[in-house]
Coordinates of C-alpha atoms in Angstrom, one line a residue:
Chain A
M193 CA -17.8 -8.7 71.7
L194 CA -15.5 -8.5 68.5
L195 CA -16.7 -11.9 67.4
E196 CA -20.2 -11.0 68.1
S197 CA -20.3 -8.0 66.0
L198 CA -18.6 -9.7 63.2
Q199 CA -21.2 -12.4 63.5
A200 CA -24.0 -9.8 63.2
L201 CA -22.3 -8.4 60.3
L202 CA -21.9 -11.6 58.4
P203 CA -25.3 -11.5 56.7
E204 CA -24.9 -7.7 55.6
L205 CA -21.4 -8.5 54.3
N206 CA -22.6 -11.4 52.4
T207 CA -25.2 -9.2 50.6
A208 CA -22.6 -6.3 50.1
V209 CA -20.2 -8.8 48.5
L210 CA -23.0 -10.2 46.1
Q211 CA -23.9 -6.6 45.4
T212 CA -20.5 -5.5 44.5
I213 CA -19.7 -8.6 42.3
Y214 CA -23.1 -8.0 40.5
M215 CA -22.5 -4.2 39.8
V216 CA -18.9 -4.8 38.8
A217 CA -19.8 -7.7 36.6
V218 CA -22.5 -5.8 34.7
A219 CA -20.1 -3.0 34.0
L220 CA -17.4 -5.4 33.0
V221 CA -19.7 -7.0 30.4
S222 CA -20.6 -3.7 29.1
A223 CA -17.1 -2.6 28.9
I224 CA -16.2 -5.9 26.9
I225 CA -19.2 -5.6 24.6
I226 CA -19.0 -1.8 24.0
G227 CA -15.6 -0.8 25.2
L228 CA -13.6 -3.4 23.3
P229 CA -14.9 -2.5 19.8
L230 CA -14.6 1.1 20.9
G231 CA -10.9 0.7 21.6
V232 CA -10.4 -1.2 18.4
L233 CA -12.3 1.5 16.5
L234 CA -10.0 4.2 18.1
F235 CA -7.1 1.9 16.9
V236 CA -7.8 1.2 13.5
T237 CA -9.2 4.6 12.4
D238 CA -5.8 6.1 13.4
E239 CA -3.5 7.7 11.0
G240 CA -1.5 5.1 8.9
L241 CA -3.8 2.1 9.6
F242 CA -5.9 0.1 7.4
L243 CA -9.4 1.8 8.2
R244 CA -7.9 5.3 8.8
N245 CA -10.7 7.9 9.3
K246 CA -9.8 11.4 10.8
V247 CA -13.6 12.1 11.5
V248 CA -14.4 8.9 13.2
N249 CA -11.2 8.8 15.1
H250 CA -11.4 12.3 16.5
V251 CA -15.2 12.1 17.4
T252 CA -14.7 8.8 19.2
G253 CA -11.5 10.0 20.8
W254 CA -13.2 13.1 22.0
L255 CA -16.4 11.3 23.4
V256 CA -14.1 8.8 25.3
N257 CA -12.0 11.8 26.7
L258 CA -15.2 13.6 27.6
V259 CA -16.7 10.7 29.7
R260 CA -13.4 9.9 31.2
S261 CA -12.9 13.5 32.5
I262 CA -16.0 13.6 34.6
P263 CA -15.6 12.5 38.1
Y264 CA -17.5 9.2 38.8
I265 CA -19.6 10.9 41.5
I266 CA -21.0 13.4 39.2
L267 CA -21.4 10.9 36.4
L268 CA -23.4 8.8 38.8
V269 CA -25.8 11.7 39.5
A270 CA -26.0 13.2 35.9
L271 CA -26.8 10.0 34.5
L272 CA -29.9 9.3 36.7
P273 CA -32.3 10.1 33.9
L274 CA -30.7 7.5 31.6
T275 CA -30.6 5.2 34.5
K276 CA -34.1 5.7 34.9
L277 CA -34.8 4.8 31.2
I278 CA -32.4 1.8 31.1
A279 CA -32.9 0.3 34.7
G280 CA -36.5 1.6 35.3
S281 CA -35.4 2.9 38.7
T282 CA -32.9 5.3 40.0
I283 CA -31.8 3.2 43.1
G284 CA -30.5 -0.1 43.8
P285 CA -27.4 -2.0 42.5
T286 CA -29.1 -2.4 39.0
A287 CA -29.3 1.4 38.8
A288 CA -25.8 1.9 40.0
S289 CA -24.4 -0.6 37.4
V290 CA -25.7 2.0 34.6
S291 CA -23.4 4.6 35.6
L292 CA -20.6 2.2 36.3
S293 CA -20.9 0.9 33.0
V294 CA -20.7 4.2 31.5
A295 CA -17.6 4.8 33.3
A296 CA -16.2 1.5 32.5
I297 CA -16.7 1.7 28.7
P298 CA -14.3 4.5 27.7
F299 CA -11.9 3.5 30.5
F300 CA -11.6 0.0 29.1
A301 CA -11.6 1.3 25.5
R302 CA -8.4 3.4 26.2
L303 CA -6.7 0.4 27.5
V304 CA -7.7 -1.7 24.6
E305 CA -6.3 1.0 22.3
T306 CA -3.1 1.1 24.2
S307 CA -2.6 -2.7 24.1
L308 CA -3.4 -2.8 20.4
R309 CA -0.6 -0.1 19.9
E310 CA 1.9 -2.5 21.1
I311 CA 1.4 -4.9 18.3
D312 CA 4.4 -4.5 15.8
K313 CA 3.0 -2.6 12.9
G314 CA 4.6 -5.1 10.4
V315 CA 2.4 -7.9 11.7
I316 CA -0.6 -5.8 10.7
E317 CA 1.0 -5.0 7.4
S318 CA 1.8 -8.7 6.7
A319 CA -1.9 -9.5 7.2
V320 CA -2.9 -6.7 4.7
A321 CA -0.4 -8.0 2.4
V322 CA -1.9 -11.5 2.5
G323 CA -5.2 -10.0 1.3
A324 CA -7.1 -10.2 4.5
S325 CA -10.3 -8.1 5.0
P326 CA -10.3 -5.6 7.7
W327 CA -12.9 -7.7 9.9
M328 CA -10.4 -10.6 9.7
I329 CA -7.6 -8.7 10.6
I330 CA -9.2 -7.2 13.7
K331 CA -10.7 -10.7 14.7
D332 CA -7.7 -13.0 13.8
I333 CA -4.8 -10.6 14.2
L334 CA -5.4 -7.6 16.3
V335 CA -7.4 -9.0 19.4
P336 CA -5.5 -12.3 19.8
E337 CA -2.1 -10.3 19.5
A338 CA -3.2 -7.8 21.9
K339 CA -4.9 -10.3 24.2
P340 CA -2.3 -10.4 27.1
G341 CA -2.8 -6.4 27.2
I342 CA -6.4 -6.7 27.0
V343 CA -6.6 -9.2 30.0
Q344 CA -4.4 -6.8 31.9
G345 CA -6.8 -4.0 31.1
L346 CA -9.7 -6.0 32.2
T347 CA -7.8 -6.6 35.6
I348 CA -7.2 -2.9 35.9
T349 CA -10.8 -2.0 35.0
T350 CA -12.3 -4.5 37.3
I351 CA -10.1 -3.1 40.3
S352 CA -11.1 0.4 39.4
L353 CA -14.8 -0.5 39.3
I354 CA -14.6 -2.0 42.7
G355 CA -13.4 1.5 43.9
Y356 CA -16.1 3.3 41.9
S357 CA -18.8 1.0 43.3
A358 CA -18.1 2.3 47.0
M359 CA -19.7 5.5 45.7
A360 CA -22.8 3.6 44.3
G361 CA -24.1 3.8 47.9
I362 CA -25.4 7.4 47.2
I363 CA -28.0 5.8 45.2
G364 CA -28.6 2.7 47.1
G365 CA -26.3 0.6 45.2
G366 CA -25.1 -1.4 48.1
G367 CA -21.9 -3.2 47.9
I368 CA -18.9 -3.6 50.1
G369 CA -17.5 -0.1 49.9
D370 CA -20.7 1.4 50.7
L371 CA -21.1 -0.9 53.8
A372 CA -17.6 0.3 54.9
I373 CA -18.6 3.8 54.6
R374 CA -22.2 3.7 56.3
F375 CA -21.5 1.2 59.0
G376 CA -17.8 1.7 59.6
Y377 CA -17.0 5.4 58.7
Y378 CA -20.4 7.2 59.6
R379 CA -20.9 5.1 62.8
Y380 CA -17.5 4.9 63.9
D381 CA -17.4 1.1 64.1
N382 CA -13.9 0.2 63.5
T383 CA -14.7 -3.6 63.4
I384 CA -16.9 -3.1 60.5
M385 CA -14.7 -0.8 58.8
I386 CA -11.4 -2.8 59.2
T387 CA -13.3 -6.1 58.1
T388 CA -14.8 -4.6 55.0
V389 CA -11.5 -3.0 54.3
I390 CA -9.8 -6.5 54.6
V391 CA -12.5 -8.0 52.3
L392 CA -11.8 -5.5 49.7
V393 CA -8.1 -5.8 49.9
V394 CA -8.3 -9.6 49.7
L395 CA -10.8 -9.3 46.8
V396 CA -8.4 -6.8 44.8
Q397 CA -5.4 -9.2 45.4
I398 CA -7.3 -12.1 44.2
I399 CA -8.3 -10.2 41.0
Q400 CA -4.7 -8.9 40.4
I401 CA -3.0 -12.2 40.7
G402 CA -5.7 -14.0 38.8
G403 CA -5.5 -11.4 35.9
D404 CA -1.8 -11.7 35.8
K405 CA -1.7 -15.3 35.6
I406 CA -4.3 -15.4 32.8
S407 CA -2.4 -12.6 30.9
R408 CA 0.8 -14.8 31.2
V409 CA -1.0 -17.9 29.9
V410 CA -2.3 -16.1 26.7
D411 CA 1.0 -14.5 26.1
K412 CA 2.9 -16.6 23.5
R413 CA 5.5 -13.7 22.8
Chain B
M13 CA 4.6 -10.3 -15.4
I14 CA 5.3 -7.0 -13.5
E15 CA 5.3 -3.7 -15.3
V16 CA 6.0 -0.6 -13.4
N17 CA 5.7 2.7 -15.5
S18 CA 6.7 6.3 -14.2
L19 CA 6.0 5.3 -10.7
V20 CA 6.4 8.2 -8.2
K21 CA 6.0 7.9 -4.4
I22 CA 6.3 11.1 -2.3
Y23 CA 6.0 11.0 1.5
S24 CA 4.5 14.3 2.6
S25 CA 4.4 15.6 6.2
K26 CA 3.8 19.1 7.4
A27 CA 7.2 19.8 7.6
K28 CA 8.7 18.7 4.2
E29 CA 8.2 16.2 1.3
V30 CA 10.5 13.4 0.8
I31 CA 10.9 11.6 -2.5
G32 CA 10.9 7.8 -2.0
V33 CA 10.6 6.6 -5.6
N34 CA 11.5 9.1 -8.3
D35 CA 9.9 8.1 -11.7
V36 CA 10.8 4.5 -11.8
S37 CA 9.9 2.3 -14.7
L38 CA 10.7 -1.4 -14.9
Q39 CA 9.7 -4.6 -16.5
I40 CA 10.0 -8.0 -14.7
K41 CA 9.5 -11.2 -16.8
E42 CA 7.8 -14.1 -15.7
G43 CA 9.9 -16.8 -13.7
E44 CA 12.6 -14.2 -13.2
I45 CA 14.5 -13.5 -10.0
Y46 CA 14.8 -9.7 -10.2
G47 CA 17.0 -8.0 -7.5
I48 CA 16.9 -4.4 -6.5
I49 CA 20.0 -3.3 -4.7
G50 CA 20.7 0.0 -2.9
Y51 CA 21.9 1.5 0.4
S52 CA 19.2 2.3 2.9
G53 CA 17.1 5.4 2.0
A54 CA 17.6 4.7 -1.8
G55 CA 13.9 4.0 -2.1
K56 CA 14.1 0.4 -2.7
S57 CA 11.8 -0.6 0.2
S58 CA 9.3 2.1 -0.9
L59 CA 9.4 0.6 -4.5
I60 CA 8.8 -3.0 -3.4
R61 CA 5.9 -1.7 -1.0
C62 CA 4.4 -0.1 -4.1
L63 CA 4.4 -3.4 -6.0
N64 CA 1.4 -4.7 -3.8
L65 CA 0.1 -1.2 -2.8
L66 CA 1.1 -1.4 1.0
E67 CA 2.4 1.9 0.1
K68 CA 0.1 3.9 -2.4
P69 CA 1.9 5.3 -5.3
T70 CA 1.6 9.2 -5.7
S71 CA 1.5 8.6 -9.3
G72 CA 2.3 6.0 -12.1
E73 CA 1.2 2.3 -12.9
V74 CA 1.8 -0.9 -11.2
K75 CA 0.7 -3.8 -13.5
I76 CA 1.0 -7.4 -12.2
D77 CA -0.2 -9.7 -14.7
G78 CA -1.6 -7.0 -16.9
V79 CA -3.8 -5.6 -14.2
D80 CA -3.1 -2.0 -13.0
L81 CA -3.3 -2.4 -9.2
T82 CA -3.7 1.5 -8.7
T83 CA -7.2 1.1 -10.6
L84 CA -8.7 -1.5 -8.2
N85 CA -11.0 -1.0 -5.6
E86 CA -10.3 -2.3 -2.0
K87 CA -12.1 -5.7 -2.6
A88 CA -10.3 -6.2 -5.8
L89 CA -7.1 -5.3 -4.3
R90 CA -7.3 -7.7 -1.6
K91 CA -8.1 -10.6 -4.2
A92 CA -5.0 -9.4 -6.2
R93 CA -2.9 -9.4 -3.1
Q94 CA -3.6 -13.0 -2.6
K95 CA -1.7 -13.6 -5.7
I96 CA 1.2 -11.7 -4.5
G97 CA 3.2 -13.1 -1.8
M98 CA 5.4 -10.9 0.5
I99 CA 8.1 -11.8 3.0
F100 CA 9.8 -9.4 5.3
Q101 CA 13.1 -8.8 7.0
H102 CA 11.6 -9.3 10.5
F103 CA 9.1 -12.0 9.3
Y104 CA 6.1 -10.3 10.9
L105 CA 4.4 -13.7 12.2
A106 CA 1.6 -13.5 14.4
S107 CA 3.0 -14.2 18.0
A108 CA -0.3 -15.5 19.4
K109 CA -0.8 -18.1 16.4
T110 CA 1.2 -21.2 16.0
V111 CA 3.1 -22.0 12.8
Y112 CA -0.1 -23.9 11.5
E113 CA -2.3 -21.1 12.3
N114 CA 0.0 -18.4 10.9
I115 CA -0.1 -20.3 7.4
A116 CA -3.7 -20.9 7.7
F117 CA -4.6 -17.4 8.1
A118 CA -3.3 -16.4 4.5
L119 CA -5.7 -19.3 3.4
K120 CA -8.6 -18.3 5.5
A121 CA -8.2 -14.7 4.2
A122 CA -8.6 -16.2 0.5
G123 CA -11.9 -17.8 1.9
K124 CA -10.7 -21.4 1.8
T125 CA -12.8 -24.2 3.7
P126 CA -11.0 -25.7 7.0
K127 CA -10.6 -28.9 5.0
E128 CA -8.6 -27.3 1.9
I129 CA -6.8 -25.2 4.6
D130 CA -5.5 -28.3 6.3
V131 CA -4.3 -30.1 3.1
R132 CA -2.5 -27.0 1.9
V133 CA -0.9 -26.1 5.2
K134 CA 0.6 -29.5 5.4
E135 CA 1.8 -29.1 2.0
L136 CA 3.3 -26.0 2.7
L137 CA 5.1 -27.1 5.8
E138 CA 6.5 -30.0 3.9
L139 CA 7.9 -27.5 1.3
V140 CA 9.6 -25.4 3.7
G141 CA 10.7 -28.4 5.8
L142 CA 8.9 -27.4 9.1
S143 CA 6.5 -30.3 9.3
D144 CA 7.6 -31.1 12.8
K145 CA 7.2 -27.4 14.1
S146 CA 3.5 -27.2 13.1
S147 CA 2.1 -26.6 16.7
Q148 CA 5.0 -24.2 17.8
Y149 CA 4.8 -20.6 18.5
P150 CA 6.9 -18.2 16.6
A151 CA 8.9 -17.3 19.8
Q152 CA 10.1 -20.9 20.0
L153 CA 11.7 -20.8 16.4
S154 CA 15.1 -19.7 15.0
G155 CA 15.1 -16.7 12.5
G156 CA 15.5 -19.0 9.7
Q157 CA 12.5 -21.2 10.8
K158 CA 10.6 -18.0 11.2
Q159 CA 11.5 -16.9 7.5
R160 CA 10.5 -20.3 6.5
V161 CA 7.1 -19.9 7.9
G162 CA 7.1 -16.4 6.3
I163 CA 7.5 -18.1 3.1
A164 CA 5.1 -20.7 3.6
R165 CA 2.4 -18.0 4.4
A166 CA 3.5 -16.1 1.3
L167 CA 3.0 -19.1 -1.0
A168 CA -0.4 -20.3 0.7
N169 CA -2.6 -18.9 -2.0
N170 CA -0.3 -20.1 -5.1
P171 CA 1.0 -16.6 -5.9
K172 CA 2.6 -15.7 -9.2
V173 CA 4.8 -13.1 -7.6
L174 CA 6.8 -13.3 -4.4
L175 CA 8.2 -9.9 -3.2
C176 CA 11.1 -10.1 -0.8
D177 CA 11.7 -7.2 1.5
E178 CA 15.2 -7.7 2.7
A179 CA 14.2 -11.2 3.6
T180 CA 17.7 -12.4 4.6
S181 CA 19.0 -9.1 6.0
A182 CA 18.3 -10.3 9.6
L183 CA 19.8 -13.8 9.3
D184 CA 23.2 -15.1 9.6
P185 CA 25.3 -16.2 6.5
S186 CA 24.7 -19.8 6.6
T187 CA 21.0 -19.3 7.2
T188 CA 20.9 -16.7 4.5
K189 CA 22.2 -19.3 2.2
S190 CA 19.7 -21.8 3.1
I191 CA 17.0 -19.4 2.6
L192 CA 18.1 -18.4 -0.7
N193 CA 18.4 -22.0 -1.6
L194 CA 14.8 -22.4 -0.8
L195 CA 13.9 -19.4 -2.9
K196 CA 15.8 -20.7 -5.8
T197 CA 14.2 -24.0 -5.4
I198 CA 10.5 -22.5 -5.4
N199 CA 11.4 -20.2 -8.4
R200 CA 12.5 -23.3 -10.4
K201 CA 9.7 -25.7 -9.2
L202 CA 6.8 -23.3 -9.1
G203 CA 8.0 -20.8 -11.8
L204 CA 7.4 -18.2 -9.4
T205 CA 8.6 -14.7 -10.3
I206 CA 10.6 -13.3 -7.4
V207 CA 11.5 -9.7 -6.7
L208 CA 13.9 -9.1 -4.0
I209 CA 15.4 -5.9 -2.4
T210 CA 18.6 -6.1 -0.6
H211 CA 21.8 -4.2 0.3
E212 CA 23.9 -7.2 0.1
M213 CA 25.6 -8.0 -3.3
E214 CA 26.2 -11.6 -2.1
V215 CA 22.5 -12.3 -2.2
V216 CA 22.2 -10.7 -5.8
K217 CA 25.3 -12.8 -6.9
E218 CA 23.7 -16.0 -5.5
I219 CA 20.2 -15.9 -7.0
C220 CA 19.2 -13.0 -9.0
H221 CA 18.9 -13.2 -13.0
R222 CA 18.5 -9.4 -13.5
L223 CA 19.5 -6.5 -11.1
A224 CA 18.6 -2.8 -10.7
V225 CA 20.8 -0.6 -8.7
M226 CA 18.8 2.3 -6.9
Q227 CA 20.2 5.6 -5.8
D228 CA 18.1 8.5 -4.7
G229 CA 14.7 7.0 -5.7
K230 CA 15.9 6.2 -9.2
I231 CA 17.2 3.1 -10.9
I232 CA 20.6 4.1 -12.1
E233 CA 21.8 0.8 -13.7
E234 CA 19.9 -2.2 -14.7
G235 CA 20.8 -5.5 -16.6
L236 CA 21.5 -9.1 -16.4
V237 CA 23.5 -9.8 -13.0
Y238 CA 26.6 -11.4 -15.0
D239 CA 26.8 -8.4 -17.2
I240 CA 26.8 -6.0 -14.3
F241 CA 29.3 -7.9 -12.5
A242 CA 31.5 -8.1 -15.6
N243 CA 30.9 -4.4 -16.8
P244 CA 29.6 -2.2 -14.1
I245 CA 29.3 1.3 -15.2
Q246 CA 28.1 3.6 -12.3
P247 CA 30.5 4.2 -9.2
L248 CA 27.7 3.0 -6.9
T249 CA 27.4 -0.3 -8.8
K250 CA 31.2 -0.7 -8.8
D251 CA 31.1 -0.1 -5.0
F252 CA 28.5 -2.9 -4.6
I253 CA 30.6 -5.2 -6.7
A254 CA 33.8 -4.4 -4.7
S255 CA 32.0 -5.6 -1.8
V256 CA 32.0 -9.2 -3.2
L257 CA 35.0 -9.0 -5.6
Q258 CA 37.9 -7.2 -4.0
F259 CA 40.4 -6.4 -6.6
E260 CA 42.8 -3.7 -5.3
L261 CA 46.6 -4.3 -5.4
P262 CA 48.5 -2.5 -2.6
Q263 CA 50.2 0.6 -4.2
Q264 CA 53.5 -0.5 -2.9
L265 CA 53.3 -3.7 -4.9
I266 CA 52.4 -1.9 -8.2
E267 CA 55.6 0.3 -7.5
N268 CA 58.0 -2.4 -7.0
R269 CA 57.1 -4.1 -10.1
K270 CA 59.4 -4.1 -13.2
G271 CA 56.9 -5.4 -16.1
T272 CA 53.6 -4.6 -17.2
I273 CA 50.8 -5.1 -15.0
I274 CA 47.7 -6.2 -16.8
K275 CA 44.2 -7.0 -15.5
I276 CA 42.3 -9.7 -17.6
Q277 CA 38.8 -10.6 -17.2
F278 CA 37.5 -14.0 -18.5
K279 CA 33.6 -14.0 -19.2
G280 CA 31.7 -17.0 -19.6
A281 CA 33.0 -19.8 -21.8
I282 CA 36.4 -18.2 -22.3
A283 CA 37.1 -18.6 -18.6
E284 CA 37.3 -22.4 -19.1
E285 CA 39.9 -22.1 -22.1
S286 CA 43.5 -22.3 -21.4
V287 CA 44.3 -18.7 -22.8
V288 CA 47.1 -18.0 -20.3
S289 CA 49.0 -21.3 -20.9
D290 CA 48.6 -20.6 -24.7
L291 CA 50.1 -17.2 -24.3
F292 CA 53.2 -18.4 -22.6
Q293 CA 53.6 -21.1 -25.3
Q294 CA 53.2 -18.5 -28.1
F295 CA 55.2 -15.7 -26.8
N296 CA 58.5 -15.2 -25.2
V297 CA 57.2 -13.6 -22.1
K298 CA 57.0 -14.5 -18.4
G299 CA 54.0 -14.0 -16.3
N300 CA 53.5 -13.5 -12.6
I301 CA 50.0 -13.8 -11.2
L302 CA 49.5 -11.0 -8.5
H303 CA 45.9 -11.6 -7.9
G304 CA 43.2 -13.7 -9.2
K305 CA 39.7 -15.1 -8.7
I306 CA 37.2 -16.9 -10.5
E307 CA 33.5 -16.2 -9.4
Y308 CA 30.7 -18.2 -10.3
I309 CA 27.7 -16.1 -10.8
Q310 CA 24.8 -18.6 -11.0
D311 CA 27.2 -21.1 -12.3
V312 CA 28.7 -18.9 -15.1
P313 CA 32.4 -18.4 -14.5
L314 CA 33.7 -14.8 -14.3
G315 CA 37.5 -14.8 -13.9
I316 CA 39.5 -11.8 -13.1
F317 CA 43.4 -12.0 -13.0
I318 CA 45.9 -9.2 -12.4
M319 CA 49.4 -10.2 -13.7
E320 CA 52.7 -9.0 -14.5
L321 CA 54.2 -9.7 -17.8
T322 CA 57.9 -9.3 -18.2
G323 CA 60.2 -9.8 -21.4
E324 CA 61.2 -8.0 -24.4
D325 CA 59.0 -4.8 -25.0
K326 CA 57.8 -6.0 -28.4
E327 CA 56.9 -9.5 -27.1
V328 CA 55.0 -8.1 -24.4
E329 CA 53.1 -5.9 -26.6
R330 CA 52.3 -8.7 -28.9
A331 CA 51.2 -10.8 -25.9
I332 CA 49.0 -8.1 -24.6
A333 CA 47.2 -7.8 -28.1
Y334 CA 46.8 -11.7 -28.2
I335 CA 45.0 -11.7 -24.8
E336 CA 43.0 -8.9 -25.8
E337 CA 41.7 -10.6 -28.9
R338 CA 41.0 -13.6 -27.1
T339 CA 39.2 -12.1 -24.0
Q340 CA 38.0 -8.9 -25.4
N341 CA 38.6 -7.6 -22.0
L342 CA 42.1 -6.4 -20.9
E343 CA 43.0 -3.5 -19.1
V344 CA 46.7 -2.3 -18.7
V345 CA 47.0 -1.3 -15.1
E346 CA 50.7 -0.1 -15.0
H347 CA 53.2 0.0 -17.7
V348 CA 56.6 0.0 -16.5
A349 CA 59.1 1.0 -19.3

């Protein structure tokens, strides 16, 4: 009976895992493409740094805080018009990945900023003293020096996104978390609920361990 | 080579204003090793950081090779900085880059091609004696080795000036010596002008040609290192010199003496003459050396002796007059009648 229901679940679970990976991957790529530069911008425009700019820093900081303060479930609904514009539809995993991206970008940007802050100011200064351009300092000093922290930030972002993606079910995003809620929780099917939770636990563990490992490898300090 | 005119650096925060550099003017000649000494908070770090505009002066001019850096735009300033090397107390190497990549970065910043970079980095590694450490990360190096990488990086673009911000303060004495020797070598070999700030008189004595003493943001004494060692004027300068040339006699020792205690200073060539033995041959006095040292400041001897002269009053007086004439520098510490 247990085995049977598990077997029946397998195709559903398979789709759900793929959906989760898809949504999280899209959001992560957006976080890297937009969130990383945003984090760098927050850092280099801050007081005492080589591109200090109070206006840019405050506006960016305020925007990041604004998005971060909105609960994801509200963001999901509030962004439906934007979702329609970008994804062409307001339902499905692609639609869900729009709001996931919007949530991931400022979250990751703050994590990038924090890891940049850990770089010794003197190292940045020595690059300024050598006559390097701001772009070179960012590309060749800041990002490589903060790499261990950035990798850790990516790990944390990924895991948070897996959590968020469970809520994507309300717009038909699918995914493992959604499966757990719909089949397991709403239908009181403990087998499904426990199975999906186990899958999530394993997934998160793998990501955390993998992230830690990569972070250690790139850490030359 | 370097000309600083009426440089002022004020740090202002909401709470208060702190004066880092207070109206400093100085000139540093090409090929010179110029030392700036002072206790922490004296403003020497602010001053040296103004020389490549890491710190933007509040007012005043900083001319390097005739160009006033304060008038340059960002791009021109970057270009100028490539010709001003700088090394730091805590080295500040990029931890994610190998020794090779750290040095290469400076060349890349100057827009060199990968081929040019490769040739130059190897040359520099040779110069600082780290050819075998090329692919190591800074974390695997000792302090002295890290500073050598810092020096190689600073010299990458053939600068005319090298700024040393407490470059040896984090190193042990023997490593300090080897780094100072390296600096001396590159100063001679490349004709590089070196400005260094330190709180250690030992460093100044070892390699500087000229010295400025800083206190409260001002230069209170300046001159050739030898002259300052021989004739310090300001109390602070005397303090610094005392840290390497200790010449205090115990009070008890002075009290128990019967003769006249004199302090003689031999400067330069006179230190190699036999003044003291001439003295005993010509005058009927006895001498007893209580304290003495010959210090070599960049290979020029500076001798300081404290001795007690005993004998007939008249003879002692004549002896003192004789030494005074020969050495031009005699001080009667205690005259016991």
